[in-house]
PDB file of C-alpha atoms in Angstrom:
ATOM      1  CA  MET A   1     295.238  67.613 -52.156  1.00 88.00           C
ATOM      2  CA  LYS A   2     291.684  68.535 -51.228  1.00 95.00           C
ATOM      3  CA  LYS A   3     289.993  66.981 -48.242  1.00 97.00           C
ATOM      4  CA  LYS A   4     286.832  64.951 -48.832  1.00 97.00           C
ATOM      5  CA  PHE A   5     283.471  65.916 -47.349  1.00 97.00           C
ATOM      6  CA  SER A   6     279.942  64.564 -47.564  1.00 97.00           C
ATOM      7  CA  LEU A   7     276.522  65.689 -46.405  1.00 95.00           C
ATOM      8  CA  PHE A   8     273.869  63.575 -44.680  1.00 92.00           C
ATOM      9  CA  GLY A   9     270.470  65.237 -44.463  1.00 90.00           C
ATOM     10  CA  ASN A  10     267.408  66.532 -46.280  1.00 88.00           C
ATOM     11  CA  CYS A  11     267.028  69.105 -49.076  1.00 87.00           C
ATOM     12  CA  GLN A  12     268.361  71.818 -46.763  1.00 92.00           C
ATOM     13  CA  THR A  13     271.840  70.266 -47.001  1.00 92.00           C
ATOM     14  CA  HIS A  14     271.767  70.763 -50.776  1.00 88.00           C
ATOM     15  CA  ALA A  15     271.283  74.492 -50.209  1.00 90.00           C
ATOM     16  CA  LEU A  16     273.951  74.437 -47.513  1.00 94.00           C
ATOM     17  CA  LYS A  17     276.474  72.874 -49.889  1.00 94.00           C
ATOM     18  CA  TRP A  18     275.965  75.676 -52.408  1.00 91.00           C
ATOM     19  CA  LEU A  19     276.532  78.306 -49.731  1.00 92.00           C
ATOM     20  CA  LEU A  20     279.641  76.608 -48.346  1.00 94.00           C
ATOM     21  CA  GLN A  21     281.156  76.490 -51.796  1.00 90.00           C
ATOM     22  CA  GLN A  22     280.818  80.278 -52.053  1.00 89.00           C
ATOM     23  CA  SER A  23     283.690  80.446 -49.564  1.00 91.00           C
ATOM     24  CA  PRO A  24     286.945  80.426 -51.607  1.00 91.00           C
ATOM     25  CA  ASP A  25     288.799  78.724 -48.747  1.00 93.00           C
ATOM     26  CA  PHE A  26     286.216  75.967 -48.407  1.00 95.00           C
ATOM     27  CA  ALA A  27     285.991  75.437 -52.168  1.00 93.00           C
ATOM     28  CA  ALA A  28     289.783  75.253 -52.403  1.00 94.00           C
ATOM     29  CA  GLY A  29     290.116  72.890 -49.472  1.00 96.00           C
ATOM     30  CA  TYR A  30     287.217  70.447 -49.787  1.00 97.00           C
ATOM     31  CA  GLU A  31     285.849  68.142 -52.470  1.00 96.00           C
ATOM     32  CA  GLU A  32     282.437  66.519 -52.125  1.00 97.00           C
ATOM     33  CA  ILE A  33     281.598  62.833 -52.048  1.00 96.00           C
ATOM     34  CA  PRO A  34     278.027  63.176 -53.373  1.00 93.00           C
ATOM     35  CA  VAL A  35     275.150  61.147 -51.939  1.00 92.00           C
ATOM     36  CA  VAL A  36     271.367  61.424 -52.162  1.00 88.00           C
ATOM     37  CA  GLU A  37     269.404  63.154 -49.422  1.00 87.00           C
ATOM     38  CA  SER A  38     268.917  60.957 -46.362  1.00 82.00           C
ATOM     39  CA  TYR A  39     265.131  60.773 -46.719  1.00 77.00           C
ATOM     40  CA  LEU A  40     265.632  59.115 -50.128  1.00 81.00           C
ATOM     41  CA  MET A  41     268.018  56.498 -48.757  1.00 82.00           C
ATOM     42  CA  SER A  42     266.998  52.887 -48.422  1.00 81.00           C
ATOM     43  CA  PRO A  43     268.388  50.973 -45.413  1.00 80.00           C
ATOM     44  CA  GLU A  44     271.030  49.529 -47.749  1.00 85.00           C
ATOM     45  CA  MET A  45     272.068  52.983 -48.949  1.00 86.00           C
ATOM     46  CA  ALA A  46     272.320  54.219 -45.374  1.00 82.00           C
ATOM     47  CA  GLU A  47     274.550  51.261 -44.493  1.00 84.00           C
ATOM     48  CA  ASP A  48     276.676  52.085 -47.522  1.00 89.00           C
ATOM     49  CA  PHE A  49     277.024  55.663 -46.316  1.00 90.00           C
ATOM     50  CA  CYS A  50     278.469  54.484 -43.002  1.00 89.00           C
ATOM     51  CA  GLU A  51     280.570  51.658 -44.415  1.00 90.00           C
ATOM     52  CA  ARG A  52     281.854  53.182 -47.666  1.00 93.00           C
ATOM     53  CA  VAL A  53     281.400  56.977 -47.687  1.00 95.00           C
ATOM     54  CA  ILE A  54     282.479  57.872 -44.157  1.00 95.00           C
ATOM     55  CA  PRO A  55     285.779  55.914 -44.377  1.00 96.00           C
ATOM     56  CA  GLN A  56     286.667  58.023 -47.449  1.00 96.00           C
ATOM     57  CA  ALA A  57     285.732  61.341 -45.843  1.00 97.00           C
ATOM     58  CA  ASP A  58     287.623  63.844 -43.746  1.00 98.00           C
ATOM     59  CA  LEU A  59     284.453  65.770 -42.898  1.00 98.00           C
ATOM     60  CA  ILE A  60     280.796  64.767 -42.506  1.00 97.00           C
ATOM     61  CA  ILE A  61     278.116  67.431 -42.153  1.00 97.00           C
ATOM     62  CA  ALA A  62     275.027  65.692 -40.791  1.00 93.00           C
ATOM     63  CA  GLN A  63     271.485  66.716 -40.026  1.00 89.00           C
ATOM     64  CA  PRO A  64     269.892  64.434 -37.431  1.00 76.00           C
ATOM     65  CA  HIS A  65     266.111  64.222 -37.264  1.00 64.00           C
ATOM     66  CA  SER A  66     264.005  63.991 -34.140  1.00 49.00           C
ATOM     67  CA  ASP A  67     262.652  60.560 -33.196  1.00 47.00           C
ATOM     68  CA  ARG A  68     259.290  61.195 -34.855  1.00 43.00           C
ATOM     69  CA  MET A  69     261.095  61.985 -38.138  1.00 41.00           C
ATOM     70  CA  SER A  70     263.561  59.142 -37.738  1.00 44.00           C
ATOM     71  CA  ARG A  71     265.162  57.624 -40.803  1.00 48.00           C
ATOM     72  CA  TRP A  72     267.851  54.969 -40.920  1.00 45.00           C
ATOM     73  CA  HIS A  73     270.997  56.263 -39.263  1.00 50.00           C
ATOM     74  CA  GLN A  74     270.969  59.014 -36.697  1.00 67.00           C
ATOM     75  CA  HIS A  75     273.174  60.910 -34.313  1.00 75.00           C
ATOM     76  CA  ASP A  76     274.795  58.048 -32.407  1.00 81.00           C
ATOM     77  CA  GLU A  77     275.366  55.807 -35.420  1.00 83.00           C
ATOM     78  CA  LEU A  78     276.895  58.589 -37.488  1.00 87.00           C
ATOM     79  CA  ARG A  79     279.158  59.762 -34.662  1.00 88.00           C
ATOM     80  CA  ALA A  80     280.336  56.220 -33.966  1.00 89.00           C
ATOM     81  CA  ALA A  81     281.125  55.632 -37.647  1.00 91.00           C
ATOM     82  CA  CYS A  82     283.172  58.836 -37.771  1.00 94.00           C
ATOM     83  CA  GLU A  83     285.028  57.964 -34.581  1.00 94.00           C
ATOM     84  CA  ARG A  84     286.067  54.643 -36.115  1.00 94.00           C
ATOM     85  CA  THR A  85     287.610  56.343 -39.136  1.00 95.00           C
ATOM     86  CA  GLY A  86     288.805  59.640 -37.664  1.00 96.00           C
ATOM     87  CA  ALA A  87     286.475  61.747 -39.807  1.00 96.00           C
ATOM     88  CA  ARG A  88     285.288  64.996 -38.283  1.00 97.00           C
ATOM     89  CA  ILE A  89     281.516  65.339 -37.965  1.00 96.00           C
ATOM     90  CA  ILE A  90     279.559  68.571 -37.598  1.00 96.00           C
ATOM     91  CA  PHE A  91     275.880  68.292 -36.722  1.00 95.00           C
ATOM     92  CA  ILE A  92     273.528  70.933 -38.083  1.00 95.00           C
ATOM     93  CA  PRO A  93     269.823  71.279 -37.251  1.00 92.00           C
ATOM     94  CA  GLN A  94     266.956  70.351 -39.481  1.00 90.00           C
ATOM     95  CA  VAL A  95     264.841  73.509 -39.589  1.00 93.00           C
ATOM     96  CA  TYR A  96     261.092  72.970 -39.465  1.00 90.00           C
ATOM     97  CA  PHE A  97     259.270  76.089 -38.305  1.00 93.00           C
ATOM     98  CA  SER A  98     255.635  76.299 -39.314  1.00 93.00           C
ATOM     99  CA  VAL A  99     254.370  79.373 -37.435  1.00 95.00           C
ATOM    100  CA  TYR A 100     254.104  81.546 -40.548  1.00 95.00           C
ATOM    101  CA  ASN A 101     251.401  79.226 -41.897  1.00 95.00           C
ATOM    102  CA  PRO A 102     250.616  76.368 -39.509  1.00 93.00           C
ATOM    103  CA  PHE A 103     247.673  75.327 -41.688  1.00 93.00           C
ATOM    104  CA  GLU A 104     249.945  74.233 -44.518  1.00 89.00           C
ATOM    105  CA  GLN A 105     250.628  70.537 -44.137  1.00 83.00           C
ATOM    106  CA  SER A 106     250.780  67.355 -46.136  1.00 78.00           C
ATOM    107  CA  VAL A 107     247.384  65.680 -46.370  1.00 77.00           C
ATOM    108  CA  PRO A 108     247.627  61.939 -47.147  1.00 70.00           C
ATOM    109  CA  GLY A 109     245.774  61.023 -50.290  1.00 65.00           C
ATOM    110  CA  ILE A 110     246.040  64.484 -51.851  1.00 71.00           C
ATOM    111  CA  GLY A 111     249.574  65.740 -52.353  1.00 59.00           C
ATOM    112  CA  ASN A 112     251.068  62.276 -52.678  1.00 57.00           C
ATOM    113  CA  VAL A 113     248.499  61.370 -55.322  1.00 60.00           C
ATOM    114  CA  TRP A 114     248.557  64.528 -57.415  1.00 61.00           C
ATOM    115  CA  LYS A 115     252.355  65.105 -57.310  1.00 61.00           C
ATOM    116  CA  ASP A 116     252.140  68.882 -57.113  1.00 67.00           C
ATOM    117  CA  ALA A 117     254.112  71.115 -54.731  1.00 62.00           C
ATOM    118  CA  GLN A 118     251.101  73.324 -54.104  1.00 67.00           C
ATOM    119  CA  LEU A 119     249.063  70.252 -53.188  1.00 75.00           C
ATOM    120  CA  VAL A 120     251.720  68.279 -51.309  1.00 74.00           C
ATOM    121  CA  TYR A 121     251.831  71.129 -48.781  1.00 80.00           C
ATOM    122  CA  LEU A 122     248.162  71.954 -48.719  1.00 87.00           C
ATOM    123  CA  ASP A 123     246.823  75.119 -47.087  1.00 92.00           C
ATOM    124  CA  ARG A 124     244.076  73.431 -45.093  1.00 91.00           C
ATOM    125  CA  PHE A 125     242.547  76.725 -43.939  1.00 94.00           C
ATOM    126  CA  MET A 126     242.033  77.968 -47.489  1.00 95.00           C
ATOM    127  CA  PHE A 127     241.148  74.552 -48.902  1.00 93.00           C
ATOM    128  CA  SER A 128     238.447  73.934 -46.302  1.00 92.00           C
ATOM    129  CA  LYS A 129     236.814  77.279 -47.097  1.00 95.00           C
ATOM    130  CA  ILE A 130     236.848  76.526 -50.838  1.00 95.00           C
ATOM    131  CA  LEU A 131     235.277  73.113 -50.259  1.00 93.00           C
ATOM    132  CA  ALA A 132     232.579  74.863 -48.204  1.00 93.00           C
ATOM    133  CA  GLY A 133     231.780  77.113 -51.155  1.00 94.00           C
ATOM    134  CA  THR A 134     233.303  80.332 -49.771  1.00 97.00           C
ATOM    135  CA  SER A 135     233.926  83.063 -52.354  1.00 97.00           C
ATOM    136  CA  PHE A 136     237.322  84.714 -52.613  1.00 98.00           C
ATOM    137  CA  GLU A 137     235.984  88.010 -51.235  1.00 97.00           C
ATOM    138  CA  ASP A 138     234.467  86.252 -48.214  1.00 98.00           C
ATOM    139  CA  PHE A 139     237.666  84.285 -47.728  1.00 97.00           C
ATOM    140  CA  LEU A 140     239.700  87.509 -47.572  1.00 97.00           C
ATOM    141  CA  ALA A 141     237.371  88.739 -44.852  1.00 97.00           C
ATOM    142  CA  GLU A 142     237.912  85.460 -42.975  1.00 96.00           C
ATOM    143  CA  THR A 143     241.692  86.001 -42.945  1.00 97.00           C
ATOM    144  CA  GLU A 144     241.176  89.146 -40.850  1.00 96.00           C
ATOM    145  CA  LYS A 145     239.277  87.396 -38.056  1.00 94.00           C
ATOM    146  CA  SER A 146     241.095  86.339 -34.901  1.00 93.00           C
ATOM    147  CA  THR A 147     238.893  83.919 -32.958  1.00 94.00           C
ATOM    148  CA  VAL A 148     239.618  82.200 -29.656  1.00 93.00           C
ATOM    149  CA  LEU A 149     239.955  78.841 -31.410  1.00 92.00           C
ATOM    150  CA  ARG A 150     242.369  80.267 -33.957  1.00 94.00           C
ATOM    151  CA  ARG A 151     244.516  81.927 -31.277  1.00 95.00           C
ATOM    152  CA  HIS A 152     244.636  78.676 -29.321  1.00 95.00           C
ATOM    153  CA  PHE A 153     245.611  76.780 -32.462  1.00 94.00           C
ATOM    154  CA  LEU A 154     248.438  79.233 -33.201  1.00 96.00           C
ATOM    155  CA  ASP A 155     249.760  79.057 -29.631  1.00 97.00           C
ATOM    156  CA  GLN A 156     249.791  75.270 -29.810  1.00 95.00           C
ATOM    157  CA  CYS A 157     251.633  75.418 -33.114  1.00 95.00           C
ATOM    158  CA  MET A 158     254.324  77.675 -31.656  1.00 96.00           C
ATOM    159  CA  LYS A 159     254.759  75.326 -28.701  1.00 96.00           C
ATOM    160  CA  ILE A 160     255.123  72.319 -31.020  1.00 94.00           C
ATOM    161  CA  CYS A 161     257.655  74.160 -33.204  1.00 94.00           C
ATOM    162  CA  VAL A 162     259.798  75.199 -30.246  1.00 95.00           C
ATOM    163  CA  ASN A 163     259.692  71.723 -28.685  1.00 92.00           C
ATOM    164  CA  TYR A 164     260.550  70.074 -31.996  1.00 88.00           C
ATOM    165  CA  GLN A 165     263.485  72.388 -32.735  1.00 91.00           C
ATOM    166  CA  SER A 166     264.771  72.034 -29.159  1.00 90.00           C
ATOM    167  CA  ASP A 167     264.642  68.269 -29.474  1.00 85.00           C
ATOM    168  CA  VAL A 168     266.588  68.337 -32.742  1.00 82.00           C
ATOM    169  CA  GLU A 169     269.212  70.774 -31.481  1.00 86.00           C
ATOM    170  CA  ASP A 170     269.728  69.861 -27.841  1.00 83.00           C
ATOM    171  CA  ARG A 171     268.946  66.177 -27.442  1.00 74.00           C
ATOM    172  CA  ARG A 172     270.804  65.480 -30.681  1.00 72.00           C
ATOM    173  CA  ALA A 173     273.684  67.768 -29.640  1.00 83.00           C
ATOM    174  CA  CYS A 174     273.853  69.905 -32.781  1.00 91.00           C
ATOM    175  CA  ASP A 175     277.002  71.968 -33.152  1.00 94.00           C
ATOM    176  CA  ILE A 176     275.005  74.716 -34.866  1.00 95.00           C
ATOM    177  CA  LYS A 177     271.809  75.880 -33.164  1.00 95.00           C
ATOM    178  CA  ILE A 178     269.113  77.951 -34.864  1.00 95.00           C
ATOM    179  CA  LEU A 179     266.106  78.124 -32.489  1.00 96.00           C
ATOM    180  CA  HIS A 180     267.189  81.247 -30.589  1.00 96.00           C
ATOM    181  CA  TYR A 181     267.928  82.967 -33.885  1.00 96.00           C
ATOM    182  CA  LEU A 182     264.467  82.086 -35.224  1.00 96.00           C
ATOM    183  CA  LEU A 183     262.666  83.343 -32.127  1.00 96.00           C
ATOM    184  CA  GLU A 184     264.691  86.566 -31.999  1.00 96.00           C
ATOM    185  CA  ASN A 185     264.256  87.480 -35.660  1.00 96.00           C
ATOM    186  CA  MET A 186     260.992  85.916 -36.877  1.00 95.00           C
ATOM    187  CA  ARG A 187     258.975  89.136 -36.418  1.00 94.00           C
ATOM    188  CA  SER A 188     261.326  91.503 -38.208  1.00 91.00           C
ATOM    189  CA  GLU A 189     261.929  89.377 -41.301  1.00 89.00           C
ATOM    190  CA  ARG A 190     260.363  86.368 -42.938  1.00 91.00           C
ATOM    191  CA  LEU A 191     262.679  83.457 -42.053  1.00 93.00           C
ATOM    192  CA  MET A 192     260.882  80.559 -43.758  1.00 93.00           C
ATOM    193  CA  ARG A 193     259.746  80.303 -47.367  1.00 90.00           C
ATOM    194  CA  CYS A 194     257.499  77.427 -46.320  1.00 88.00           C
ATOM    195  CA  ASN A 195     257.442  75.205 -43.266  1.00 88.00           C
ATOM    196  CA  ASN A 196     260.559  73.184 -44.125  1.00 86.00           C
ATOM    197  CA  HIS A 197     262.353  75.525 -46.545  1.00 90.00           C
ATOM    198  CA  PRO A 198     264.308  78.251 -44.699  1.00 93.00           C
ATOM    199  CA  ALA A 199     264.872  81.671 -46.199  1.00 92.00           C
ATOM    200  CA  GLY A 200     268.355  82.659 -47.337  1.00 90.00           C
ATOM    201  CA  ARG A 201     269.163  84.452 -44.096  1.00 91.00           C
ATOM    202  CA  VAL A 202     268.637  81.251 -42.086  1.00 94.00           C
ATOM    203  CA  MET A 203     270.703  79.093 -44.427  1.00 93.00           C
ATOM    204  CA  LYS A 204     273.465  81.700 -44.336  1.00 93.00           C
ATOM    205  CA  PHE A 205     273.444  81.567 -40.519  1.00 94.00           C
ATOM    206  CA  ILE A 206     273.920  77.784 -40.636  1.00 95.00           C
ATOM    207  CA  ALA A 207     276.591  77.930 -43.369  1.00 95.00           C
ATOM    208  CA  ASP A 208     278.542  80.601 -41.499  1.00 94.00           C
ATOM    209  CA  GLY A 209     278.356  78.455 -38.369  1.00 95.00           C
ATOM    210  CA  VAL A 210     279.821  75.449 -40.181  1.00 96.00           C
ATOM    211  CA  LEU A 211     282.651  77.535 -41.596  1.00 95.00           C
ATOM    212  CA  ARG A 212     283.309  79.013 -38.165  1.00 94.00           C
ATOM    213  CA  GLU A 213     283.607  75.478 -36.771  1.00 96.00           C
ATOM    214  CA  LEU A 214     286.212  74.766 -39.463  1.00 96.00           C
ATOM    215  CA  GLY A 215     288.137  77.966 -38.797  1.00 95.00           C
ATOM    216  CA  ILE A 216     287.342  79.322 -42.282  1.00 93.00           C
ATOM    217  CA  ASP A 217     286.238  82.819 -43.269  1.00 81.00           C
ATOM    218  CA  PHE A 218     282.479  82.678 -42.785  1.00 77.00           C
ATOM    219  CA  SER A 219     281.232  85.584 -44.866  1.00 75.00           C
ATOM    220  CA  THR A 220     279.022  83.554 -47.198  1.00 70.00           C
ATOM    221  CA  ILE A 221     276.574  85.099 -49.644  1.00 73.00           C
ATOM    222  CA  GLN A 222     272.968  85.481 -48.522  1.00 71.00           C
ATOM    223  CA  THR A 223     270.675  84.216 -51.240  1.00 76.00           C
ATOM    224  CA  GLU A 224     267.286  82.573 -51.568  1.00 74.00           C
ATOM    225  CA  MET A 225     267.814  78.862 -52.212  1.00 71.00           C
ATOM    226  CA  PHE A 226     264.179  77.728 -52.132  1.00 69.00           C
ATOM    227  CA  GLN A 227     262.028  79.628 -54.592  1.00 66.00           C
ATOM    228  CA  ASN A 228     259.415  77.181 -55.813  1.00 61.00           C
ATOM    229  CA  HIS A 229     256.785  77.692 -53.122  1.00 67.00           C
ATOM    230  CA  ASP A 230     255.956  80.295 -50.499  1.00 85.00           C
ATOM    231  CA  SER A 231     253.529  79.741 -47.653  1.00 91.00           C
ATOM    232  CA  LEU A 232     250.877  82.409 -47.260  1.00 95.00           C
ATOM    233  CA  ILE A 233     250.953  84.618 -44.160  1.00 96.00           C
ATOM    234  CA  TYR A 234     247.428  85.620 -43.174  1.00 97.00           C
ATOM    235  CA  PRO A 235     246.579  88.862 -41.327  1.00 97.00           C
ATOM    236  CA  PHE A 236     245.201  87.111 -38.234  1.00 97.00           C
ATOM    237  CA  VAL A 237     248.410  85.041 -37.973  1.00 97.00           C
ATOM    238  CA  ALA A 238     250.626  88.109 -38.414  1.00 97.00           C
ATOM    239  CA  GLU A 239     248.641  89.996 -35.793  1.00 96.00           C
ATOM    240  CA  HIS A 240     248.856  87.152 -33.289  1.00 97.00           C
ATOM    241  CA  PHE A 241     252.630  86.690 -33.551  1.00 97.00           C
ATOM    242  CA  GLY A 242     253.550  90.289 -34.353  1.00 96.00           C
ATOM    243  CA  PHE A 243     254.934  89.643 -37.844  1.00 96.00           C
ATOM    244  CA  ASN A 244     255.616  92.787 -39.836  1.00 92.00           C
ATOM    245  CA  VAL A 245     254.586  91.185 -43.129  1.00 89.00           C
ATOM    246  CA  THR A 246     251.526  89.530 -44.625  1.00 93.00           C
ATOM    247  CA  SER A 247     251.128  87.994 -48.058  1.00 94.00           C
ATOM    248  CA  PRO A 248     249.927  90.377 -50.790  1.00 94.00           C
ATOM    249  CA  VAL A 249     246.308  89.912 -51.838  1.00 96.00           C
ATOM    250  CA  GLU A 250     247.535  88.943 -55.302  1.00 96.00           C
ATOM    251  CA  GLU A 251     249.440  85.958 -53.867  1.00 94.00           C
ATOM    252  CA  VAL A 252     246.437  84.869 -51.825  1.00 97.00           C
ATOM    253  CA  GLU A 253     244.171  85.110 -54.864  1.00 97.00           C
ATOM    254  CA  ARG A 254     246.651  83.193 -57.029  1.00 95.00           C
ATOM    255  CA  ARG A 255     246.637  80.280 -54.564  1.00 94.00           C
ATOM    256  CA  PHE A 256     242.870  80.456 -54.191  1.00 97.00           C
ATOM    257  CA  ARG A 257     242.367  80.298 -57.972  1.00 96.00           C
ATOM    258  CA  TYR A 258     244.903  77.481 -58.259  1.00 92.00           C
ATOM    259  CA  TYR A 259     242.924  75.364 -55.804  1.00 93.00           C
ATOM    260  CA  THR A 260     239.558  76.178 -57.357  1.00 95.00           C
ATOM    261  CA  ASP A 261     240.832  75.397 -60.871  1.00 93.00           C
ATOM    262  CA  PHE A 262     242.277  72.120 -59.615  1.00 90.00           C
ATOM    263  CA  LEU A 263     238.986  71.115 -58.007  1.00 91.00           C
ATOM    264  CA  ALA A 264     237.038  72.115 -61.119  1.00 91.00           C
ATOM    265  CA  GLY A 265     239.133  69.699 -63.187  1.00 89.00           C
ATOM    266  CA  LEU A 266     238.267  66.634 -61.098  1.00 87.00           C
ATOM    267  CA  THR A 267     235.683  64.065 -62.015  1.00 88.00           C
ATOM    268  CA  PRO A 268     232.798  63.678 -59.524  1.00 90.00           C
ATOM    269  CA  GLU A 269     234.370  60.442 -58.260  1.00 89.00           C
ATOM    270  CA  GLU A 270     237.782  62.076 -57.805  1.00 85.00           C
ATOM    271  CA  GLY A 271     236.201  65.042 -56.039  1.00 86.00           C
ATOM    272  CA  GLU A 272     234.325  62.805 -53.628  1.00 88.00           C
ATOM    273  CA  LYS A 273     237.469  60.835 -52.766  1.00 85.00           C
ATOM    274  CA  LEU A 274     239.518  64.004 -52.290  1.00 84.00           C
ATOM    275  CA  ARG A 275     236.911  65.512 -49.992  1.00 87.00           C
ATOM    276  CA  ALA A 276     236.853  62.329 -47.901  1.00 86.00           C
ATOM    277  CA  ASP A 277     240.666  62.245 -47.667  1.00 82.00           C
ATOM    278  CA  PHE A 278     240.763  65.913 -46.708  1.00 85.00           C
ATOM    279  CA  GLU A 279     238.111  65.617 -44.029  1.00 83.00           C
ATOM    280  CA  LYS A 280     240.108  62.866 -42.300  1.00 79.00           C
ATOM    281  CA  ALA A 281     242.941  65.281 -41.645  1.00 74.00           C
ATOM    282  CA  ALA A 282     241.520  68.797 -41.884  1.00 66.00           C
ATOM    283  CA  TRP A 283     241.661  71.425 -39.155  1.00 67.00           C
ATOM    284  CA  THR A 284     238.394  73.313 -38.987  1.00 64.00           C
ATOM    285  CA  ASP A 285     237.272  76.398 -37.095  1.00 67.00           C
TER     286      ASP A 285
END
């Protein structure tokens, strides 16, 4: 009879599940108790996870958030629930690493209103230049410039990323740790598709770590699980951090035209509201 497992975490756990099931031994030995991602859970659903799902499970794979990303049940509550039932729990890190494009963030009043992946995670650097009337050719020239303010901004972003990942992994006692791997390999290969969607190599590292914890063959398949959106990597960012890759001009132009076409389709009233919402949150140089 197969053992029961369940996952508690964000969209990264959905990708992790697919990778784990590429292992014949894991697929033969474990059957999932499916639940929605933790960020979609109401307090009642989270209670149900602890009171109904965990007692049925032999294995819980959980992704605790830091305090500032707190949801309903976290490290201590999940561990205590597993201890009561005898279920094994493996904690994996939430990966949020925004150094490839630290300008790409959610802007309240824009992405949430327009329900579009390319607007939910808005490239504030590009968007601010478009709102200022910058042409695409002039924008390309801007991406080559490394100013003192931009270098300071990038250094602050790296510090925030490292502190955040350390908090998730160490203070929450994750069994699998990814920060050292990110810092060691981020220059030689792109490790994030966007700020919260890891590349296949990162997800494989986490999946192999889970299988290693279970004593199972951990040669999972490396594949890209998140393909709907890629952050742009600008030349001045690549130069600052020593990345060996920048986004092709065609990708930059495609995003630029997407934003300009979107803005051109707004009514004057919508455009005025969007500009006001953007200016409340925008980074400017």
